[in-house]
Amino acid sequence: MKWLSRKEEFLLLAILKLRDNAYGVTIRRHLAEATGKYWSIGAIYDVLDRLVRKKLVTVRTGAPLAERGGKARKYYGVSRKGHEALKEVGTIHSQMWADFAEPATE
Amino acid sequence: MSSKSTDNLPRLAIWLLQRVVYYENREYAAGDFVELYRDMLGQGSPFRARVYLWLEIVRSLPGFVNNTVYWSFTMLKSYLTTAFRNMIRQKAHTVINISGLAVGFACSMLIALYVVNELSYDCFHEKADRVYRITWPDDVNTQPALAPTLQAVFPQVEAATGFANLRVKRVKYQDRVFYESPIRSASHEVFDIFSFPLVSGDTSNALKDPNTVVLTRSMAIKYFDDGVDPVDKMITIGDNDYRIDGVMEDVPENSHFSFQCLISNNSFGWYHENIWNRSWMATYVLLRSPSDVSYIESKLPELITAYIFNGNAEHDWRYIMQPLTSIHLHSHLRFELGSNGDFGNVIIFSTAALLMIIIACINFMNLTTAKSMVRIKEIGIRRTMGSSRRQLIQQFLGESMLMSLLAMVVGLILVFAILPEFYLLVGSQIGLAGISLWTVIAGLVCLSILVGLLAGSYPAFYLSSFRPARVMKGALAGGRTSSGFRNGLVVFQFVVSIVLLIGTFTVYRQLDYVQNRDLGFNKDQVLVIKNLEPDPLRSDALKQKLLQHANVVSVSNSGNLPGAENGRQAVQIEGTDATSLNVYSCDYDYLETLQLDMAGGRFFSRSFGTDTAGIILNERAVETYNIENPIGKRAMVNLGRIVLGNVIGVVKDFHFRSLHDPIEPLAMVYGIKKGWGINYVSIRFGTEDMAGTIQYIKEMWESVNPGLPFDYTFLDEDYNALYTNERTAGRTVLVFCLLAVVVCCLGLYGLSTFVIERRVKEIGIRKVVGASMKDIVWILSRGFLGWVVLAFVLAVPLAWIVLRHWLQNFAYRVDLEVWVFGVSGALALLIALATVGFQSVRAALANPVESLRHE
């Protein structure tokens, strides 16, 4: 299987971290805080959709909520396949980063 | 909490999200935005919250669009897969449907090729928008002094030139001699006005000096070997030598005038004489700006006053200015430089192309809708399983677009197959006229998608409108709303087909008649040499030499031959009024060579020395003069002042012109002595060893006339060339007839499938109750046969009017016979019967259990 892209990886990690409360707004907030970069709702849904298609995440629909104008939340969770994919990139990362050192300052 | 109107998303935002967000995510994404928005509302002013929301939405757009595009492609792939499966499952249906559309496409593409070519005339000149031709209101030719004067008088005229069509034809370089036509003259400005690129030489110097010439490439190749640069060589045209200033690319086919070479105007005496009282030049000007036209046009009468009438303004002469690019389609004056096209034809053909596409589309719709009955269950199941109406529509549109694209490919293959025949039809190898290949491809793809959408839209909306419950129960969607339209269409197609059938029969009958009618002379086995520079002594020497060959039957020197143009003269016979006669000049052997028959008296004979002063009339001339016994009477011209000679014989009428014209009165004179021209050497030869005989004739010609080109044709070919237009018409009608019949059959096939599919249950019940197969076939077919009969009734008067008009081109013609109409009608009926009958029989043979088991 193809490796996860950097975005997919970050999203999966964010979902993992947020546990039962992973939906559009929270995922975005978490990503923005962790990376210090701007993430648009549209960009998040694009990647989430890709993860759904690859069956790396599971989807659960919540109840309609008044504070969302009567609209429901779609909660995401990492599937087993998602875990494996994360583990795979994680292993590769640690192997590749093992010999990384700051350049010596003179 | 703020009120509902402010804390929800703005309508525009909802609308926007509806458009761009993939539908599965729409609700949730909208919810997310509401949540963000309310958060902001709680923190600050409503305005800031609004701005924030909009920023968020706008910045989200790329992500949403990306996602939606992905899904559209995925769906397209799925539709295409389904479409392919359906097409393969119904092979016959697919083949018929695609071929019908393909024929329509091919037809339209060919017509478009022709139309585009007609519209492209003279557009290749870079300054075409500023070039005008100045003519008289009825005549192209203007005075030689006009072009130089225009250029000198008007500062708005950047350049002007006149073209003269020169009579010289013979061109000689060293040992190579050919006749070239047309040869024109022009001044050096021609290269400023028109885009005629030089292959060799320099446009800034070309044609500036007297006695210079610019050759076209195809002409240069004939005289100069590869690698020899013709520039600055001397070439002989007529009797004068010219220096070659350059070689230009051949004049493109889509130019309204053409030439083999251009001689500089200042080579000729008339150029320096400032001639205003005679007209033989075609004058073209290049304006500095297109907006100067009206000014120049308004000033032209003053020019006429000043130069032609010496300042007297009382005249109504005027010039007109024609834009260069409009000449080919809109100008039909006397002495046009070539044969021009007709804008009316362009309109007619464009309409035909459009009609062809529309008919093909409607036939396609009929067939698809008809076949939908088979798929009605599939649709029902799809809808029950939750397929939305929109998805169904998309699927059907996808299918029809795929069909349409395939049909376009098949159509292109057809076009390439027909192209050689098409070139014959239009008489030239027309190209894409400078339109780039990519534009064409893009255009064709767009067209097929458009046709796919149009043709697929009706079945798509019709099919998707079925209610699942009713469909599953087996009830067919009712509605005979468009059946009148459908039937009308089939009638229309049959009218066209029947008219074309009758037309094809009649045109070919007339051509057959024209070719086989006894012309009064024998046009076969006669070789004709065109002798443009005749000399009586050499002609006689040639005759003697030719007659020595065993296979040469007879040789005649004459000024005229059947099929060629000839002069007329007012001739008076003793005791009658003068009549305009066609005058043929010939020699002793003319009668034998052409195998004419005498009605009385004798032909010119060597045994009567006075016969050289004699004259022979044809029977029609004798009738016209209304004289009992013309032989021995004196014939005079110039109001009786000059005696032409005595009538020595009457020749039987022969068709010396094409059968378009009635036989006219004719006088034949012995022309050799009078120097009336002996422009043709006609040689009747036997059937043996044609190649050897021609070789012998060529050798003799060259030994007698060294330096003159051996330019020969055959009399029958020359004569038959008079019917080129009719043969083209015949081929065109035949091709369109075949296409119309094919399209018509497809239309009828579609309609009959449609109708029969609807009546499957009825047929089943009839069979159960005891109807025979014959009964059922009759019941199913009779409606269609009625339509064909109606079409026939409409077609007959139409065909009769059109064909009577066409036949009036001929003085000698076949009658419009009843059997032609009968046969055409019967043929149409037969075709209809075959198309419908096949379907009816199949329906009649079907087991009623199949069609009724659901009841």
PDB file of N, CA, C and O in Angstrom, chain B residues 501-526:
ATOM      1  N   LEU B 501     -35.266   9.983 -54.942  1.00  0.00           N
ATOM      2  CA  LEU B 501     -35.326   8.775 -55.782  1.00  0.00           C
ATOM      3  C   LEU B 501     -35.779   9.148 -57.186  1.00  0.00           C
ATOM      4  O   LEU B 501     -35.155   8.753 -58.181  1.00  0.00           O
ATOM      5  N   ILE B 502     -36.869   9.904 -57.265  1.00  0.00           N
ATOM      6  CA  ILE B 502     -37.371  10.313 -58.576  1.00  0.00           C
ATOM      7  C   ILE B 502     -36.310  11.139 -59.288  1.00  0.00           C
ATOM      8  O   ILE B 502     -36.048  10.963 -60.482  1.00  0.00           O
ATOM      9  N   GLY B 503     -35.653  12.029 -58.521  1.00  0.00           N
ATOM     10  CA  GLY B 503     -34.599  12.867 -59.101  1.00  0.00           C
ATOM     11  C   GLY B 503     -33.468  12.043 -59.662  1.00  0.00           C
ATOM     12  O   GLY B 503     -32.999  12.270 -60.780  1.00  0.00           O
ATOM     13  N   THR B 504     -33.007  11.062 -58.889  1.00  0.00           N
ATOM     14  CA  THR B 504     -31.910  10.228 -59.357  1.00  0.00           C
ATOM     15  C   THR B 504     -32.290   9.522 -60.652  1.00  0.00           C
ATOM     16  O   THR B 504     -31.526   9.533 -61.630  1.00  0.00           O
ATOM     17  N   PHE B 505     -33.475   8.920 -60.665  1.00  0.00           N
ATOM     18  CA  PHE B 505     -33.927   8.233 -61.880  1.00  0.00           C
ATOM     19  C   PHE B 505     -33.897   9.183 -63.070  1.00  0.00           C
ATOM     20  O   PHE B 505     -33.364   8.864 -64.125  1.00  0.00           O
ATOM     21  N   THR B 506     -34.469  10.364 -62.878  1.00  0.00           N
ATOM     22  CA  THR B 506     -34.636  11.282 -64.002  1.00  0.00           C
ATOM     23  C   THR B 506     -33.291  11.817 -64.482  1.00  0.00           C
ATOM     24  O   THR B 506     -33.036  11.850 -65.690  1.00  0.00           O
ATOM     25  N   VAL B 507     -32.433  12.202 -63.543  1.00  0.00           N
ATOM     26  CA  VAL B 507     -31.136  12.743 -63.955  1.00  0.00           C
ATOM     27  C   VAL B 507     -30.368  11.691 -64.746  1.00  0.00           C
ATOM     28  O   VAL B 507     -29.792  11.976 -65.800  1.00  0.00           O
ATOM     29  N   TYR B 508     -30.367  10.457 -64.253  1.00  0.00           N
ATOM     30  CA  TYR B 508     -29.617   9.428 -64.968  1.00  0.00           C
ATOM     31  C   TYR B 508     -30.266   9.056 -66.295  1.00  0.00           C
ATOM     32  O   TYR B 508     -29.570   8.761 -67.262  1.00  0.00           O
ATOM     33  N   ARG B 509     -31.583   9.107 -66.354  1.00  0.00           N
ATOM     34  CA  ARG B 509     -32.247   8.856 -67.635  1.00  0.00           C
ATOM     35  C   ARG B 509     -31.862   9.923 -68.643  1.00  0.00           C
ATOM     36  O   ARG B 509     -31.570   9.647 -69.797  1.00  0.00           O
ATOM     37  N   GLN B 510     -31.841  11.177 -68.175  1.00  0.00           N
ATOM     38  CA  GLN B 510     -31.496  12.272 -69.070  1.00  0.00           C
ATOM     39  C   GLN B 510     -30.036  12.156 -69.528  1.00  0.00           C
ATOM     40  O   GLN B 510     -29.732  12.350 -70.705  1.00  0.00           O
ATOM     41  N   LEU B 511     -29.141  11.813 -68.592  1.00  0.00           N
ATOM     42  CA  LEU B 511     -27.729  11.668 -68.959  1.00  0.00           C
ATOM     43  C   LEU B 511     -27.571  10.546 -69.985  1.00  0.00           C
ATOM     44  O   LEU B 511     -26.819  10.665 -70.954  1.00  0.00           O
ATOM     45  N   ASP B 512     -28.290   9.484 -69.776  1.00  0.00           N
ATOM     46  CA  ASP B 512     -28.250   8.347 -70.688  1.00  0.00           C
ATOM     47  C   ASP B 512     -28.753   8.771 -72.069  1.00  0.00           C
ATOM     48  O   ASP B 512     -28.150   8.476 -73.094  1.00  0.00           O
ATOM     49  N   TYR B 513     -29.827   9.518 -72.046  1.00  0.00           N
ATOM     50  CA  TYR B 513     -30.419  10.007 -73.292  1.00  0.00           C
ATOM     51  C   TYR B 513     -29.428  10.888 -74.040  1.00  0.00           C
ATOM     52  O   TYR B 513     -29.197  10.743 -75.241  1.00  0.00           O
ATOM     53  N   VAL B 514     -28.797  11.792 -73.272  1.00  0.00           N
ATOM     54  CA  VAL B 514     -27.852  12.735 -73.862  1.00  0.00           C
ATOM     55  C   VAL B 514     -26.673  11.993 -74.479  1.00  0.00           C
ATOM     56  O   VAL B 514     -26.187  12.321 -75.556  1.00  0.00           O
ATOM     57  N   GLN B 515     -26.219  10.948 -73.791  1.00  0.00           N
ATOM     58  CA  GLN B 515     -25.047  10.255 -74.277  1.00  0.00           C
ATOM     59  C   GLN B 515     -25.358   9.332 -75.451  1.00  0.00           C
ATOM     60  O   GLN B 515     -24.494   9.072 -76.271  1.00  0.00           O
ATOM     61  N   ASN B 516     -26.573   8.861 -75.541  1.00  0.00           N
ATOM     62  CA  ASN B 516     -26.874   7.875 -76.574  1.00  0.00           C
ATOM     63  C   ASN B 516     -27.675   8.414 -77.745  1.00  0.00           C
ATOM     64  O   ASN B 516     -27.924   7.705 -78.706  1.00  0.00           O
ATOM     65  N   ARG B 517     -28.083   9.650 -77.674  1.00  0.00           N
ATOM     66  CA  ARG B 517     -28.840  10.204 -78.774  1.00  0.00           C
ATOM     67  C   ARG B 517     -27.954  10.301 -80.012  1.00  0.00           C
ATOM     68  O   ARG B 517     -26.772  10.618 -79.918  1.00  0.00           O
ATOM     69  N   ASP B 518     -28.548  10.024 -81.172  1.00  0.00           N
ATOM     70  CA  ASP B 518     -27.799  10.169 -82.420  1.00  0.00           C
ATOM     71  C   ASP B 518     -27.580  11.648 -82.665  1.00  0.00           C
ATOM     72  O   ASP B 518     -28.518  12.415 -82.834  1.00  0.00           O
ATOM     73  N   LEU B 519     -26.304  12.069 -82.651  1.00  0.00           N
ATOM     74  CA  LEU B 519     -26.004  13.491 -82.725  1.00  0.00           C
ATOM     75  C   LEU B 519     -25.945  14.010 -84.155  1.00  0.00           C
ATOM     76  O   LEU B 519     -25.819  15.193 -84.384  1.00  0.00           O
ATOM     77  N   GLY B 520     -25.982  13.085 -85.126  1.00  0.00           N
ATOM     78  CA  GLY B 520     -25.854  13.518 -86.516  1.00  0.00           C
ATOM     79  C   GLY B 520     -24.407  13.518 -86.969  1.00  0.00           C
ATOM     80  O   GLY B 520     -24.117  13.706 -88.138  1.00  0.00           O
ATOM     81  N   PHE B 521     -23.493  13.319 -86.033  1.00  0.00           N
ATOM     82  CA  PHE B 521     -22.084  13.110 -86.397  1.00  0.00           C
ATOM     83  C   PHE B 521     -21.535  12.056 -85.459  1.00  0.00           C
ATOM     84  O   PHE B 521     -22.159  11.730 -84.450  1.00  0.00           O
ATOM     85  N   ASN B 522     -20.364  11.533 -85.812  1.00  0.00           N
ATOM     86  CA  ASN B 522     -19.786  10.468 -84.998  1.00  0.00           C
ATOM     87  C   ASN B 522     -18.623  11.019 -84.193  1.00  0.00           C
ATOM     88  O   ASN B 522     -17.575  11.343 -84.754  1.00  0.00           O
ATOM     89  N   LYS B 523     -18.836  11.120 -82.869  1.00  0.00           N
ATOM     90  CA  LYS B 523     -17.803  11.761 -82.061  1.00  0.00           C
ATOM     91  C   LYS B 523     -16.713  10.789 -81.609  1.00  0.00           C
ATOM     92  O   LYS B 523     -15.720  11.210 -81.008  1.00  0.00           O
ATOM     93  N   ASP B 524     -16.923   9.500 -81.884  1.00  0.00           N
ATOM     94  CA  ASP B 524     -15.942   8.513 -81.415  1.00  0.00           C
ATOM     95  C   ASP B 524     -14.764   8.385 -82.376  1.00  0.00           C
ATOM     96  O   ASP B 524     -14.885   8.646 -83.568  1.00  0.00           O
ATOM     97  N   GLN B 525     -13.636   7.951 -81.845  1.00  0.00           N
ATOM     98  CA  GLN B 525     -12.444   7.672 -82.650  1.00  0.00           C
ATOM     99  C   GLN B 525     -11.951   8.890 -83.424  1.00  0.00           C
ATOM    100  O   GLN B 525     -11.481   8.776 -84.552  1.00  0.00           O
ATOM    101  N   VAL B 526     -12.094  10.066 -82.830  1.00  0.00           N
ATOM    102  CA  VAL B 526     -11.533  11.251 -83.466  1.00  0.00           C
ATOM    103  C   VAL B 526     -10.586  11.931 -82.487  1.00  0.00           C
ATOM    104  O   VAL B 526     -10.966  12.232 -81.359  1.00  0.00           O
TER     105      VAL B 526
END
